[in-house]
Short mmCIF file of C-alpha atoms in Angstrom, two decimals:
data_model
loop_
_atom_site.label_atom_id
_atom_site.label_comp_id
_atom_site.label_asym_id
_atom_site.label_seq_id
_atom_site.Cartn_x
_atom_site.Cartn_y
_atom_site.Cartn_z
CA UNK O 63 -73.54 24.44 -20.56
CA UNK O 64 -70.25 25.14 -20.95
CA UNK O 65 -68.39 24.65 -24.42
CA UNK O 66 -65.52 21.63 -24.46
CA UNK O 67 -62.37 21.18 -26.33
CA UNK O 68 -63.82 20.05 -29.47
CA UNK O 69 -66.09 22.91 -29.66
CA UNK O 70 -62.75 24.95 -29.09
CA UNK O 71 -60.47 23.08 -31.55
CA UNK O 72 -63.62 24.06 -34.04
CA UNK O 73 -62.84 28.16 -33.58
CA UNK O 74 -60.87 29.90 -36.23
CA UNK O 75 -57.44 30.42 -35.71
CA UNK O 76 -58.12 34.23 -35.14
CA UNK O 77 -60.54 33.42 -32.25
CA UNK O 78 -57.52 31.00 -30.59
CA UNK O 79 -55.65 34.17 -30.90
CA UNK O 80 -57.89 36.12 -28.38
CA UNK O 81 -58.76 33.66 -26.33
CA UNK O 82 -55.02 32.30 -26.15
CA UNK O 83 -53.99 36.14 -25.10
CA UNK O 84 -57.13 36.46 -22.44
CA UNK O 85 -55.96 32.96 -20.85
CA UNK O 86 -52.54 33.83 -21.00
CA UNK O 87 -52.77 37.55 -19.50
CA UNK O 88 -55.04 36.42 -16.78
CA UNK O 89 -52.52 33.35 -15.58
CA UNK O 90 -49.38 35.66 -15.76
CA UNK O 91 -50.68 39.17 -14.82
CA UNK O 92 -54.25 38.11 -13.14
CA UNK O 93 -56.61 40.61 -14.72
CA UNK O 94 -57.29 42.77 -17.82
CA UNK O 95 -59.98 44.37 -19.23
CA UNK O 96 -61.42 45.43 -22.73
CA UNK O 97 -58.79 47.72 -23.81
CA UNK O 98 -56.22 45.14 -23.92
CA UNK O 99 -57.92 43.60 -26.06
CA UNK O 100 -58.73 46.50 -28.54
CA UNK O 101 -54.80 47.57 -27.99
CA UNK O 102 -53.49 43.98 -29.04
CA UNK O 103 -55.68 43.42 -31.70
CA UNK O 104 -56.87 46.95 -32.90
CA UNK O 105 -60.07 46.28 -32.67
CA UNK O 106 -63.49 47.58 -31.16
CA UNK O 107 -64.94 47.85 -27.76
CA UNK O 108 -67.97 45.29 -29.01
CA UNK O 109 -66.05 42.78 -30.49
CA UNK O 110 -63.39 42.80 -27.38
CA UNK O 111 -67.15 42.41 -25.45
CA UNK O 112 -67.83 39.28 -27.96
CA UNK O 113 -64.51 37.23 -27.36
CA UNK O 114 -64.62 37.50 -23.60
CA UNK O 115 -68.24 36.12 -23.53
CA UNK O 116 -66.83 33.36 -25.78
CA UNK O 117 -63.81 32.57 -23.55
CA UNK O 118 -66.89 32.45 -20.64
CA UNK O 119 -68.41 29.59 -22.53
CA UNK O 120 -65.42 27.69 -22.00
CA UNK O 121 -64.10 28.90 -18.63
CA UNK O 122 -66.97 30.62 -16.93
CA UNK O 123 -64.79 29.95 -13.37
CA UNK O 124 -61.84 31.44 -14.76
CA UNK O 125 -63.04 34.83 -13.95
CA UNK O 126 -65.03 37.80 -12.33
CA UNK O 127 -66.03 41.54 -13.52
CA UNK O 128 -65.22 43.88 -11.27
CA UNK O 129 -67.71 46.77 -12.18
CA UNK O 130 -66.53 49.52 -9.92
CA UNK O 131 -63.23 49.36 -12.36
CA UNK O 132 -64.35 47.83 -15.45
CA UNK O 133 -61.73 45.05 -14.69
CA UNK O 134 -61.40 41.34 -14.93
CA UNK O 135 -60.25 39.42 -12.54
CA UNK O 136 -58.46 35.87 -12.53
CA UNK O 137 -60.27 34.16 -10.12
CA UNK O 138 -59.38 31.40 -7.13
CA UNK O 139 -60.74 28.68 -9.30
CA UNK O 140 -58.86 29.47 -12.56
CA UNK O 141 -57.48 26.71 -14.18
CA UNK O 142 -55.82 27.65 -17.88
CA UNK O 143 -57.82 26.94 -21.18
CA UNK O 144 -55.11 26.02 -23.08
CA UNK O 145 -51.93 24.51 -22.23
CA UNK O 146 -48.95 27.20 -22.12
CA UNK O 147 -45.55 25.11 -22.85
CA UNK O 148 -43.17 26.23 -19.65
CA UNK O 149 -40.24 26.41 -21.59
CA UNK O 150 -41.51 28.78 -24.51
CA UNK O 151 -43.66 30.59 -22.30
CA UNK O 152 -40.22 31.34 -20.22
CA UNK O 153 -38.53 32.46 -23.34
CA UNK O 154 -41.63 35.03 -23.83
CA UNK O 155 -41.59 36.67 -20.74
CA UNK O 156 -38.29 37.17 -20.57
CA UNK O 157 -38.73 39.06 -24.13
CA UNK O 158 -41.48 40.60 -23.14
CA UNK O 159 -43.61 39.02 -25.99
CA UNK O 160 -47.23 38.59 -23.62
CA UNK O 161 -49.33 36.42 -26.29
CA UNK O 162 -49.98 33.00 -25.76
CA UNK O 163 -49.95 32.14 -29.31
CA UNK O 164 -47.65 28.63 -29.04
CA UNK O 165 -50.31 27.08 -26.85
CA UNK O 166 -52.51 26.82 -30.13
CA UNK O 167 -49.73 25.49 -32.23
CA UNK O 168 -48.20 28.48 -33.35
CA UNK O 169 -46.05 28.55 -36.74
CA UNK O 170 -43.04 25.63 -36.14
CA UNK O 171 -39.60 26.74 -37.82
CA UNK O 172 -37.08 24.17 -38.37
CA UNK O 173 -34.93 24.92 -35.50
CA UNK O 174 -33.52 22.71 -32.22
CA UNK O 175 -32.01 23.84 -29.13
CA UNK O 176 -30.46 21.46 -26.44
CA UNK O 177 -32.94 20.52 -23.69
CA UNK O 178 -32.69 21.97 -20.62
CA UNK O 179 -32.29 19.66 -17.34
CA UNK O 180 -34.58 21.68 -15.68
CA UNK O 181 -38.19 23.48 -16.34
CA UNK O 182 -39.89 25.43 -13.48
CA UNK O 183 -43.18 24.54 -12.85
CA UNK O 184 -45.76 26.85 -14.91
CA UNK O 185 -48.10 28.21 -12.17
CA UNK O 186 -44.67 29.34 -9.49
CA UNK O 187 -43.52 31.06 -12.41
CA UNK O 188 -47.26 32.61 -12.82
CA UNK O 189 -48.19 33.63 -9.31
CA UNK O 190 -44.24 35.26 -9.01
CA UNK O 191 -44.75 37.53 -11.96
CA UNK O 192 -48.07 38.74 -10.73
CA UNK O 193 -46.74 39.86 -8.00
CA UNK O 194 -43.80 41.42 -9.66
CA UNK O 195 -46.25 43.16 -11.94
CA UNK O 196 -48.50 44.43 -9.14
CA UNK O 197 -45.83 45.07 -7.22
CA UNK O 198 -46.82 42.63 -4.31
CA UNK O 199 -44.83 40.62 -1.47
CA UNK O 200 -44.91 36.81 -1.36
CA UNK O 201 -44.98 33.94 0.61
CA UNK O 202 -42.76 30.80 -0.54
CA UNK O 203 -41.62 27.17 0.61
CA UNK O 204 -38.22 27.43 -0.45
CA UNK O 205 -35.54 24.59 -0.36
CA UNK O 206 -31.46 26.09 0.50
CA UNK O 207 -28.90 24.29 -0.34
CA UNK O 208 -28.05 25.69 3.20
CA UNK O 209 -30.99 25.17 5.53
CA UNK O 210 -33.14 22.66 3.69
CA UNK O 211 -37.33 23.56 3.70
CA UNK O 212 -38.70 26.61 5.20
CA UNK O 213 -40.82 29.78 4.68
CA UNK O 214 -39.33 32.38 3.15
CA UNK O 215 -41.15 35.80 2.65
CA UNK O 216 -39.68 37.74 -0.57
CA UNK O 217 -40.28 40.84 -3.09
CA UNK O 218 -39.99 39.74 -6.00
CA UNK O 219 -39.01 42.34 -9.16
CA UNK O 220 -37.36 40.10 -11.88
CA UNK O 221 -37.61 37.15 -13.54
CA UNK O 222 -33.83 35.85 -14.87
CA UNK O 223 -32.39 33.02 -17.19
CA UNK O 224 -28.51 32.52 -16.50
CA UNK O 225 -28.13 29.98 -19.25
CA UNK O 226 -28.66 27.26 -17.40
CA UNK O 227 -31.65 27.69 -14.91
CA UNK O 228 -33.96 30.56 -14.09
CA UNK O 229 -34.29 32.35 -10.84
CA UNK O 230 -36.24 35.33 -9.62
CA UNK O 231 -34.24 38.70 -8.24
CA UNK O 232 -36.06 39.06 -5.09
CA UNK O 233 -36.18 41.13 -1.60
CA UNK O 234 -35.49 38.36 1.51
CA UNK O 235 -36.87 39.48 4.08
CA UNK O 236 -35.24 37.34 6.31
CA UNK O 237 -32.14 38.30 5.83
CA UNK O 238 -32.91 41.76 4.58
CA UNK O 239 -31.15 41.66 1.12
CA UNK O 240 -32.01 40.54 -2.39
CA UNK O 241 -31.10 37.49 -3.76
CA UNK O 242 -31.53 34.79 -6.25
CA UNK O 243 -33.88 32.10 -5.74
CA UNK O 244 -33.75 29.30 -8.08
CA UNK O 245 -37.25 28.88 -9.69
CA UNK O 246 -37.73 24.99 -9.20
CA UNK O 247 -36.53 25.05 -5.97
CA UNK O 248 -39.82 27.10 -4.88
CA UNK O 249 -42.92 24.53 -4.04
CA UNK O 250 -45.29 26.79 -2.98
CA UNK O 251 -46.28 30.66 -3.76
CA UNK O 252 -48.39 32.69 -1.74
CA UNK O 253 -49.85 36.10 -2.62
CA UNK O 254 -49.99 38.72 0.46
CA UNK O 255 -51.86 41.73 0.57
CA UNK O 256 -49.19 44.07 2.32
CA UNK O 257 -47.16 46.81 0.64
CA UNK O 258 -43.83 46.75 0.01
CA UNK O 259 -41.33 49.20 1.52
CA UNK O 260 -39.32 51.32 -0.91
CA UNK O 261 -35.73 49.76 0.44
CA UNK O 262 -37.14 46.37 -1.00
CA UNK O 263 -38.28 47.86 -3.98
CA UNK O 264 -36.21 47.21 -7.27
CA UNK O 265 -34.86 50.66 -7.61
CA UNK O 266 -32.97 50.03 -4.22
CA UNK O 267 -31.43 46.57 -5.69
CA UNK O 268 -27.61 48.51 -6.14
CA UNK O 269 -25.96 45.05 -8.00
CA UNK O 270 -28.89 44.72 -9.75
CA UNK O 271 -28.98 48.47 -11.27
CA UNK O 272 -25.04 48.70 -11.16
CA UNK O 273 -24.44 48.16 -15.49
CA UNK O 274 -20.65 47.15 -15.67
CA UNK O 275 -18.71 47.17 -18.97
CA UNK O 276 -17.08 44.01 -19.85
CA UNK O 277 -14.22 43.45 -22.17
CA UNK O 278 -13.98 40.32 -23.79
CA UNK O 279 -11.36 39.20 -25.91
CA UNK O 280 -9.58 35.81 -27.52
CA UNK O 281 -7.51 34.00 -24.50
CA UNK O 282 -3.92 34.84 -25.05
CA UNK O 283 -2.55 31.92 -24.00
CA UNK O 284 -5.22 29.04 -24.84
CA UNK O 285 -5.82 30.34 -28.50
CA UNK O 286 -3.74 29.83 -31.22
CA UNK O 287 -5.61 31.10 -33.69
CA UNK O 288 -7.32 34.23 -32.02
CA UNK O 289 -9.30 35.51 -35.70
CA UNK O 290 -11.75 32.87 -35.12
CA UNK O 291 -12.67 33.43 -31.61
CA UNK O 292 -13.31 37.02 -32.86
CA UNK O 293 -15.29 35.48 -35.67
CA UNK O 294 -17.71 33.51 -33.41
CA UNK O 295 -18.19 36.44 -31.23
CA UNK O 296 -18.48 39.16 -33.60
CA UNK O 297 -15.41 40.89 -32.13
CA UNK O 298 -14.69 44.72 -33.10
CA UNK O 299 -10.85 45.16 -32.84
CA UNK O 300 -10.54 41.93 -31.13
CA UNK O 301 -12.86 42.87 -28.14
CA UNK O 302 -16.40 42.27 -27.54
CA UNK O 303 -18.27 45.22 -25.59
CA UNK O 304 -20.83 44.13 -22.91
CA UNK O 305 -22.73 46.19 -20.46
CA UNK O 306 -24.26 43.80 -17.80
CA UNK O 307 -25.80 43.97 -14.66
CA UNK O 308 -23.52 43.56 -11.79
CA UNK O 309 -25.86 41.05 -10.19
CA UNK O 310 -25.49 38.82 -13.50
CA UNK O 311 -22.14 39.29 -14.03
CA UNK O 312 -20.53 36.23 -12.86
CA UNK O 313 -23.34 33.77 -14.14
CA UNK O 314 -22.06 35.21 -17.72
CA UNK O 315 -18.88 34.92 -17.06
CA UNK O 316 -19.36 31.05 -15.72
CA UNK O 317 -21.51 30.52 -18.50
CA UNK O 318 -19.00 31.37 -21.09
CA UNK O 319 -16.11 30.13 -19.28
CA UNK O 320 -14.16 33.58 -19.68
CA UNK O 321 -10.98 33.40 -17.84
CA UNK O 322 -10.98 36.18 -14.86
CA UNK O 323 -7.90 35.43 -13.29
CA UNK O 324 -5.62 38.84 -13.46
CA UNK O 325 -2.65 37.38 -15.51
CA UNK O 326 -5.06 34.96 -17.82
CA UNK O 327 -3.35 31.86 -15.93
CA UNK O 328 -6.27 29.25 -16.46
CA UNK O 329 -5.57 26.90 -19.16
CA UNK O 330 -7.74 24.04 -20.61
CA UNK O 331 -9.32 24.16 -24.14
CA UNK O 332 -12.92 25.37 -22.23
CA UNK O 333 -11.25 28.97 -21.59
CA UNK O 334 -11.56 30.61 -24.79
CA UNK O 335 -12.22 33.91 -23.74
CA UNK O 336 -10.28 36.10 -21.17
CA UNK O 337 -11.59 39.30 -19.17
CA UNK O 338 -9.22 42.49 -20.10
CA UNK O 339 -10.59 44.70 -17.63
CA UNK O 340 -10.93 42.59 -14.19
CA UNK O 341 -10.64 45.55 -12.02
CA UNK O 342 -14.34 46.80 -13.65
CA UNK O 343 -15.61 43.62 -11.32
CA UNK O 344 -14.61 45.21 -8.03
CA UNK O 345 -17.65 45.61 -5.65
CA UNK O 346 -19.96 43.28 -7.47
CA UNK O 347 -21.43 40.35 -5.34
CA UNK O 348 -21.95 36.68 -6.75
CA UNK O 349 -18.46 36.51 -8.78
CA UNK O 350 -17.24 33.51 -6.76
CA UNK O 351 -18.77 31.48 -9.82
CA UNK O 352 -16.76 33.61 -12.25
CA UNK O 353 -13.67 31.52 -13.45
CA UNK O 354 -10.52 32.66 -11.94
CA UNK O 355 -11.64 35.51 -10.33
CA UNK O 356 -10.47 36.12 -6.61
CA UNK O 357 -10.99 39.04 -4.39
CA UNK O 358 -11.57 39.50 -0.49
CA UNK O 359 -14.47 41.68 -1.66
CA UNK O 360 -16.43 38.72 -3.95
CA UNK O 361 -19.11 37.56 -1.70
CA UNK O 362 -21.97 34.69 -2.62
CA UNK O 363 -25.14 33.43 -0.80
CA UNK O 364 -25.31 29.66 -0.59
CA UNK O 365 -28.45 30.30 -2.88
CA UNK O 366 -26.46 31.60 -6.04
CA UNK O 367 -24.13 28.72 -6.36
CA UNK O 368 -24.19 26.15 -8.81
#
């Protein structure tokens, strides 16, 4: 019979550890096998043996043994053992921290962020980075701002917060370039078993490879006092350095408000920050959201805007 959640909330906190990181590496990567557990936890083949028989007596469906490559596999019935938070899970994978420890109540420190509007629904976000991990096409019901409803087939290779929603970097097949697709726009996601072509791969995503050097520094007409912008910013010389993808450029530069216009002619207490060097943005796609900016060159799917 299997075990329930009191019989679970009854396990050490070191066995919520293991069984956290099994759960959570089967939902976001769908398989593993004993050596990621000996890796994570530095410990031997039999005990690695030990916690996945435990995590069977609790989820006996969530998973098969493949023999032929001593692997586990998530299976078509899985449902989660514990309950991964979307938001903090989000924050995770996007620091590549793959432990499932806040689903067991994880050490709370005493600090608040503001909410966001919008969290993206656990299991899309699951079944897209499997596929980016394995390298695998998928299927998805995606709604446009442009066309409404409709299948959409896509390559996914990148998961991406732009400070105010997250999207995945992805290969559209229909219209045979990568884009952004807003995460809780997708409804559905559908694994297929077909390769992927090496133009949709990730090393073929130009804007998204293309690292551009920005040069941020106090407005010099909004500002009055320019010390403390540098202050907040941790300015060297009065500039802050970035090097950021080309594809993420203008969410970062909407995000922040920074001023792109080429004679730092937007004024309004918001624009704090001004771009010195607007000529590095030439060639990048998506900057229509960057404040200011204006080029015959800027071009932005209907997806990418806010």
């Amino acid at each position: 019979m299997p075990k329930n959640n009191k019989q679970k909330e009854q396990l050490s906190f070191a066995q919520k550890q293991r069984l956290a990181f099994i759960d959570f590496v089967l939902l976001f990567r769908g398989h593993f096998t004993r050596s990621d557990l000996t890796d994570k936890f530095e410990m031997g083949m039999a005990n690695a043996t030990r916690d996945i028989a435990l995590y069977k007596e609790f989820a006996i469906d969530n998973l098969r043994f493949d023999n032929a490559n001593k692997t586990y596999y998530q299976t078509k019935k899985f449902k989660p053992l514990f309950q991964h938070d979307a938001r903090k899970t989000l924050v995770k994978l996007a620091n590549d921290i793959s432990n499932g420890y806040d689903a067991i109540g994880d050490i709370q420190f005493p600090v608040e962020a503001p909410s966001q509007l919008n969290v993206p629904d656990i299991f899309i976000v699951a079944r897209l980075v499997q596929a980016i991990l394995n390298k695998k096409p998928v299927s998805i019901i995606y709604t446009s701002l442009s066309s409404g409803s409709g299948a959409r087939e896509i390559v996914p290779h990148a998961i991406v917060d732009n400070g105010l929603r997250w999207h995945v970097r992805a290969f559209d097949r229909k219209s045979e370039r990568f884009l952004d697709f807003v995460l809780t726009r997708i409804s559905k996601v559908t694994g297929l078993v077909n390769n992927i072509e090496l133009f949709e791969s990730r090393q073929e995503d130009h804007q998204w490879n293309r690292m551009m050097p920005l040069q941020l520094v106090p407005h010099p007409e909004n500002i009055k006092h320019p010390k403390a912008i540098e202050l907040d910013y941790g300015m060297q010389n009065g500039v802050l350095n970035l090097s950021v993808r080309a594809a993420l450029a203008g969410y970062l530069l909407r995000r922040w408000n920074v001023d792109c216009s080429e004679n730092a002619t937007l004024q309004g207490g918001e624009y704090q920050l001004y771009l010195r060097n607007t000529k590095t943005l030439y060639g990048a796609e998506n900057l229509a959201i960057a404040p200011g900016y204006e080029s015959q060159n800027s071009k932005v799917s209907l997806d990418n805007k806010y």
